[in-house]
GROMACS .gro file of C-alpha atoms in nm:
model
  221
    1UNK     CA    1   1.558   0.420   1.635
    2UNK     CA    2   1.244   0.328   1.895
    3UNK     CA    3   1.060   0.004   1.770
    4UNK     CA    4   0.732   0.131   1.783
    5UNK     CA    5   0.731   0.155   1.465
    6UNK     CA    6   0.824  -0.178   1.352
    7UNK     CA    7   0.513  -0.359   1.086
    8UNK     CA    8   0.363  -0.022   1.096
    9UNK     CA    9   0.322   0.226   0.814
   10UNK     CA   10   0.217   0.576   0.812
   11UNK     CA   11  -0.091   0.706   0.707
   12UNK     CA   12  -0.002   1.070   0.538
   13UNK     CA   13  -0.351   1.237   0.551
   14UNK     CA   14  -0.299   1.160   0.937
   15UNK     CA   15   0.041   1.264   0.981
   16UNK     CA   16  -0.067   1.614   0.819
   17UNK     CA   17  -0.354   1.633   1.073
   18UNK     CA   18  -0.089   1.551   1.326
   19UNK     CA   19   0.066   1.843   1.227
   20UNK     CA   20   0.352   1.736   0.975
   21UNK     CA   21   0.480   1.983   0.696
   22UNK     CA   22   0.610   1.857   0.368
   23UNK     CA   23   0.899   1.944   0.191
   24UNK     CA   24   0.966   1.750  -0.121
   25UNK     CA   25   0.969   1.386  -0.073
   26UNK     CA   26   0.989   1.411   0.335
   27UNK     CA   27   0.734   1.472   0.605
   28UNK     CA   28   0.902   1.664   0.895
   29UNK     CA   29   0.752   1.757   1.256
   30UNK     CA   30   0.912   1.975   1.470
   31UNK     CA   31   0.862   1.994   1.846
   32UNK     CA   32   1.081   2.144   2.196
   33UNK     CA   33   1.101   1.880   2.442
   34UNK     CA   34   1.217   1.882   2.806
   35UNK     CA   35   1.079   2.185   2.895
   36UNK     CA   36   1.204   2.364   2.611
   37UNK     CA   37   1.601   2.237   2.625
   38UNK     CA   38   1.592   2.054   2.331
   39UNK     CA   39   1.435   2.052   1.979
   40UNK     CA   40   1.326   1.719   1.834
   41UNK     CA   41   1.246   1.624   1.475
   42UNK     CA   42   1.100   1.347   1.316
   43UNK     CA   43   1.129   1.313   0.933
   44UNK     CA   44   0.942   1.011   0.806
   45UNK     CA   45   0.973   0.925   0.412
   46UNK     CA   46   0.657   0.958   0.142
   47UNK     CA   47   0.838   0.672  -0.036
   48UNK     CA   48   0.908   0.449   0.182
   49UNK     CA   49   0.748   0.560   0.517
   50UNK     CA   50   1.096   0.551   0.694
   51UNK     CA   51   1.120   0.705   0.999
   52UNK     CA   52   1.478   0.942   1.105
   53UNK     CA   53   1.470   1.184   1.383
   54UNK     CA   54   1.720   1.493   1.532
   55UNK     CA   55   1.790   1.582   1.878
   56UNK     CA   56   1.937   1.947   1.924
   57UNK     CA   57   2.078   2.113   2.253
   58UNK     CA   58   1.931   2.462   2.200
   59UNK     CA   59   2.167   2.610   2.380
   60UNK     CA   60   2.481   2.490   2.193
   61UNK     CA   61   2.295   2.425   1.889
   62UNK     CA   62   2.514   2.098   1.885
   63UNK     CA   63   2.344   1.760   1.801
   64UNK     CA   64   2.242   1.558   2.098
   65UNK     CA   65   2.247   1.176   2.066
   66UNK     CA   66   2.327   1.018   2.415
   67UNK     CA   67   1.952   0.892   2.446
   68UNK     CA   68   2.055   0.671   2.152
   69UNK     CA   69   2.353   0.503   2.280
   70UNK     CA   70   2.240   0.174   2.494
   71UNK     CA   71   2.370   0.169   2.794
   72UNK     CA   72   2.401   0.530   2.876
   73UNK     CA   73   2.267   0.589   3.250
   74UNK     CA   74   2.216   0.884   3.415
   75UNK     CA   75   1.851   1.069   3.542
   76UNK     CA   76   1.945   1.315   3.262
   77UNK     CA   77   2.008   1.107   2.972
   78UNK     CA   78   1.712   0.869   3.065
   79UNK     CA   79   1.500   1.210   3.090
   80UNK     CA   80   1.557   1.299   2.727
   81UNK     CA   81   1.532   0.939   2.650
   82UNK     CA   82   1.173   0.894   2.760
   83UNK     CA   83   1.086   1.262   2.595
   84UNK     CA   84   1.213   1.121   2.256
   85UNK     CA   85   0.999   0.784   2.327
   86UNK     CA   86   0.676   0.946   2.415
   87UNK     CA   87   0.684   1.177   2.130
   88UNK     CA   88   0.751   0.875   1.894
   89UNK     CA   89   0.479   0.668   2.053
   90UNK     CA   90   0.265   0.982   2.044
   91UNK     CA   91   0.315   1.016   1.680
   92UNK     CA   92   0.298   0.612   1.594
   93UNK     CA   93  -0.025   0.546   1.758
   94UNK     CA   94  -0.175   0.906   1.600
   95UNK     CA   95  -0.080   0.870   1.254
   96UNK     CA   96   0.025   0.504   1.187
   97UNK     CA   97  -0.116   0.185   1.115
   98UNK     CA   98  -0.091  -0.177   1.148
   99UNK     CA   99   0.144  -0.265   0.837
  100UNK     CA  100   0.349  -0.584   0.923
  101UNK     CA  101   0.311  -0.796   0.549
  102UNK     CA  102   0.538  -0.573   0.307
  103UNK     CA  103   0.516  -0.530  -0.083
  104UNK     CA  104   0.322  -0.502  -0.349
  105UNK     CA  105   0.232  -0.877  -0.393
  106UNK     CA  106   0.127  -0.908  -0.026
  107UNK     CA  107  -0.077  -0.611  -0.014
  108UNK     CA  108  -0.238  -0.689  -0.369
  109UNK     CA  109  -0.347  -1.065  -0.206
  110UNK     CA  110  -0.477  -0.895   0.174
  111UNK     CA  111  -0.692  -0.690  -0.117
  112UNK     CA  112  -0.861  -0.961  -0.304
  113UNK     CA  113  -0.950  -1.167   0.005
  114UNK     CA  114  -1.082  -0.877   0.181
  115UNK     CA  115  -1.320  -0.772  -0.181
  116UNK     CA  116  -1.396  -1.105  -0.255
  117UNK     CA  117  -1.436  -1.285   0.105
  118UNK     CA  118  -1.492  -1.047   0.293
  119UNK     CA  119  -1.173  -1.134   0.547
  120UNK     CA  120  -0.902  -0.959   0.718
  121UNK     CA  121  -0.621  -1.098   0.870
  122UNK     CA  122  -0.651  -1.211   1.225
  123UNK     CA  123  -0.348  -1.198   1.471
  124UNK     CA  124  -0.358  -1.493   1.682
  125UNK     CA  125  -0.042  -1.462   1.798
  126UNK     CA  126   0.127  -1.226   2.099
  127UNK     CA  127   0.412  -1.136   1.864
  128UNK     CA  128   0.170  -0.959   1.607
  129UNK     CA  129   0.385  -1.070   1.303
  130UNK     CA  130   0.161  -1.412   1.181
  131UNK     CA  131  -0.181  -1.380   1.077
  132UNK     CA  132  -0.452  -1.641   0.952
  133UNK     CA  133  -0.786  -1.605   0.732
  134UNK     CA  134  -1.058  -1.816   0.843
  135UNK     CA  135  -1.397  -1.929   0.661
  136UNK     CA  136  -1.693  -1.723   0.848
  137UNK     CA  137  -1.910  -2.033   0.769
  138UNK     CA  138  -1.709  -2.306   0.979
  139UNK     CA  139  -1.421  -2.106   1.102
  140UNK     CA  140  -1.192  -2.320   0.963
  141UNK     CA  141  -0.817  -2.176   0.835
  142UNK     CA  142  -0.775  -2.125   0.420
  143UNK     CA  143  -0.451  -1.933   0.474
  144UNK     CA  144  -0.190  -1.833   0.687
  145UNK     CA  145   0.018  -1.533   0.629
  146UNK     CA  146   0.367  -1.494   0.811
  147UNK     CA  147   0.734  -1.317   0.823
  148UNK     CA  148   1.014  -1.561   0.788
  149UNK     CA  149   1.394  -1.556   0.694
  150UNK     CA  150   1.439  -1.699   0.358
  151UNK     CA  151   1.673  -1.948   0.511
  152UNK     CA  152   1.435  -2.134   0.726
  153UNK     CA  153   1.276  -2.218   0.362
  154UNK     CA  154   1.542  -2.365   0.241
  155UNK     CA  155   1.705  -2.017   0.059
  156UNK     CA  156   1.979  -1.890   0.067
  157UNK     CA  157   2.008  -1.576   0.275
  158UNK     CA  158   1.885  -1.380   0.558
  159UNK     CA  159   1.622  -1.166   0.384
  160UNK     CA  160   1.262  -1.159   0.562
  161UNK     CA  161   0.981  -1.198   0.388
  162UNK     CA  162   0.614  -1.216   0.402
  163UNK     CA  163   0.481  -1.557   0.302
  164UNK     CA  164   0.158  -1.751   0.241
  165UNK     CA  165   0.048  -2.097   0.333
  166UNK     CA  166  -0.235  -2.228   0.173
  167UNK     CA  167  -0.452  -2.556   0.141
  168UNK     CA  168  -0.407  -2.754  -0.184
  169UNK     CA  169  -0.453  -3.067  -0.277
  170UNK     CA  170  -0.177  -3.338  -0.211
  171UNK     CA  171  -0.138  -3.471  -0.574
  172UNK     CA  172  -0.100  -3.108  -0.662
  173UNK     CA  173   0.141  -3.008  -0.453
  174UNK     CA  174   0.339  -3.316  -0.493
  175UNK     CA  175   0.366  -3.204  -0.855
  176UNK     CA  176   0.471  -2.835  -0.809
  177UNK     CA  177   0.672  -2.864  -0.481
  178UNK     CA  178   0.999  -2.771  -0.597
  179UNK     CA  179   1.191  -2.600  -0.324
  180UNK     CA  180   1.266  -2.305  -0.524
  181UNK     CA  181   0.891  -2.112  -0.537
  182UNK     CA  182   0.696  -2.366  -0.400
  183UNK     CA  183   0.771  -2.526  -0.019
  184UNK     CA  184   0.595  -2.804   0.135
  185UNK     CA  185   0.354  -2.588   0.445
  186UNK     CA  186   0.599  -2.384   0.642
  187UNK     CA  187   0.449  -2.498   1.031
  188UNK     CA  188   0.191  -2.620   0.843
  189UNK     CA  189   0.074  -2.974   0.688
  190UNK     CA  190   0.359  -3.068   0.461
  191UNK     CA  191   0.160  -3.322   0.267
  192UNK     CA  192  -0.185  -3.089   0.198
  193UNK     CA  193  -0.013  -2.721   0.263
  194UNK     CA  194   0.180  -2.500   0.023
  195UNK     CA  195   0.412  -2.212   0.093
  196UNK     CA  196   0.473  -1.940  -0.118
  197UNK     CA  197   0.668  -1.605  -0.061
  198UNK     CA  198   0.498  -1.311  -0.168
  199UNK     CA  199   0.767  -1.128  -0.328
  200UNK     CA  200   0.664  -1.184  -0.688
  201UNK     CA  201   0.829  -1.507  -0.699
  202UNK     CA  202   0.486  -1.616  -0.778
  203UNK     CA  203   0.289  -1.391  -0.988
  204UNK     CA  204   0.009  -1.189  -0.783
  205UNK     CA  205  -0.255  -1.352  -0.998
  206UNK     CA  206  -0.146  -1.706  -0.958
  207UNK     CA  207  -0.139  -1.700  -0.588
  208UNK     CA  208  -0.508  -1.557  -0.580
  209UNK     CA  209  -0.607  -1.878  -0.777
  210UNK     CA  210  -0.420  -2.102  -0.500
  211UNK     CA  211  -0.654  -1.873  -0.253
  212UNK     CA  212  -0.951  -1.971  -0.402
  213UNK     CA  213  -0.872  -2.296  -0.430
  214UNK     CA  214  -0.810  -2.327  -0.068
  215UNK     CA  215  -1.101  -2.153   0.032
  216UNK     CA  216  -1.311  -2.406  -0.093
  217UNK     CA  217  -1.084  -2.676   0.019
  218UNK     CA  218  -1.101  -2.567   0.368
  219UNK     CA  219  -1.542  -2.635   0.347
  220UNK     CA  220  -1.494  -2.981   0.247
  221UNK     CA  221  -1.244  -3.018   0.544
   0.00000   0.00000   0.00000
């Protein structure tokens, strides 16, 4: 599958203006690419916004997947290859958006800084998956949102999730650190950061309070 769509989620209302039908639980496009030799479609999930796609021979009626395979040369394959991509691209930068922190929790906390302080995340960073909020007073940082394997936290496993550091107070966080659902600032200050993940570890409402907390941390600093 093309990474275009990688930290991006679809927007339905668009996808429909796009031109996508639905049946059931799945969106579907259909389209004829390569001057008509092959039929292309694109199912993307209204659950989960995954993405799957078909490549037919029209003629045969047989599946086609030799764009897929990496390393498969030819002016023919690559022809069909960059059909597939520009469709995809076509599609991704019609009818999706910007989606890289997933889950509930870390949508519900992009929410409440956005209604209460009137911030959005702010890629600093080339690679588009790292994001910070920042005072509009003295531009200084209150909280940093990432994607990290659990491992580099100290967990076990490979999982990647969407975390949050956040300013607290050093007496604080020497009380709470414990490894398990609080971490000592990931890249960050160890002795006046905090890392949380947001995957519920930490309830939703909790983490909002460490927000707040840090916001008015980072005007005293």
């Amino acid at each position: 599958m093309s990474s275009v769509f990688n930290f991006k989620s679809p927007n339905f209302k668009k996808l429909e203006e796009f031109g996508f039908l639905k049946d059931g639980e799945v969106y579907y496009y259909v389209t004829d690419i390569l001057n008509g030799q092959f039929e292309m479609t694109v199912k993307i999930s209204a659950e989960r916004g995954n993405v799957k796609t078909e490549v037919a021979d029209l003629i045969t009626g047989e599946p086609y997947t030799l764009h897929l395979i990496e390393g498969a040369g030819g002016a023919f394959v690559g022809a069909v290859r960059a059909e597939y991509e520009r469709v995809l691209t076509e599609i991704c930068e019609s009818c999706f958006e910007k989606d890289v922190f997933k889950g509930d929790c870390a949508h519900a906390v992009i929410d409440y800084v956005r209604e209460k302080y009137g911030g959005e995340p702010e890629f600093l960073w080339k690679d588009g998956r790292n994001a910070v909020w920042r005072r509009k007073d003295n531009k200084k940082w209150y909280g940093v949102l990432m994607t990290l394997s659990k491992r580099k936290l100290g967990l076990d496993g490979d999982e990647v999730v969407s975390v949050i550091d956040l300013r607290i107070d050093p007496e604080v966080l020497n009380a709470i650190a414990d490894g398990k659902k609080y971490f000592r600032g990931y890249h960050m200050n160890k002795k006046s950061w905090v890392t949380m993940c947001l995957d519920g570890s930490v309830p939703t409402e909790e983490i909002c309070g460490w927000i707040d907390k840090s916001f008015l941390l980072a005007q005293k600093g």
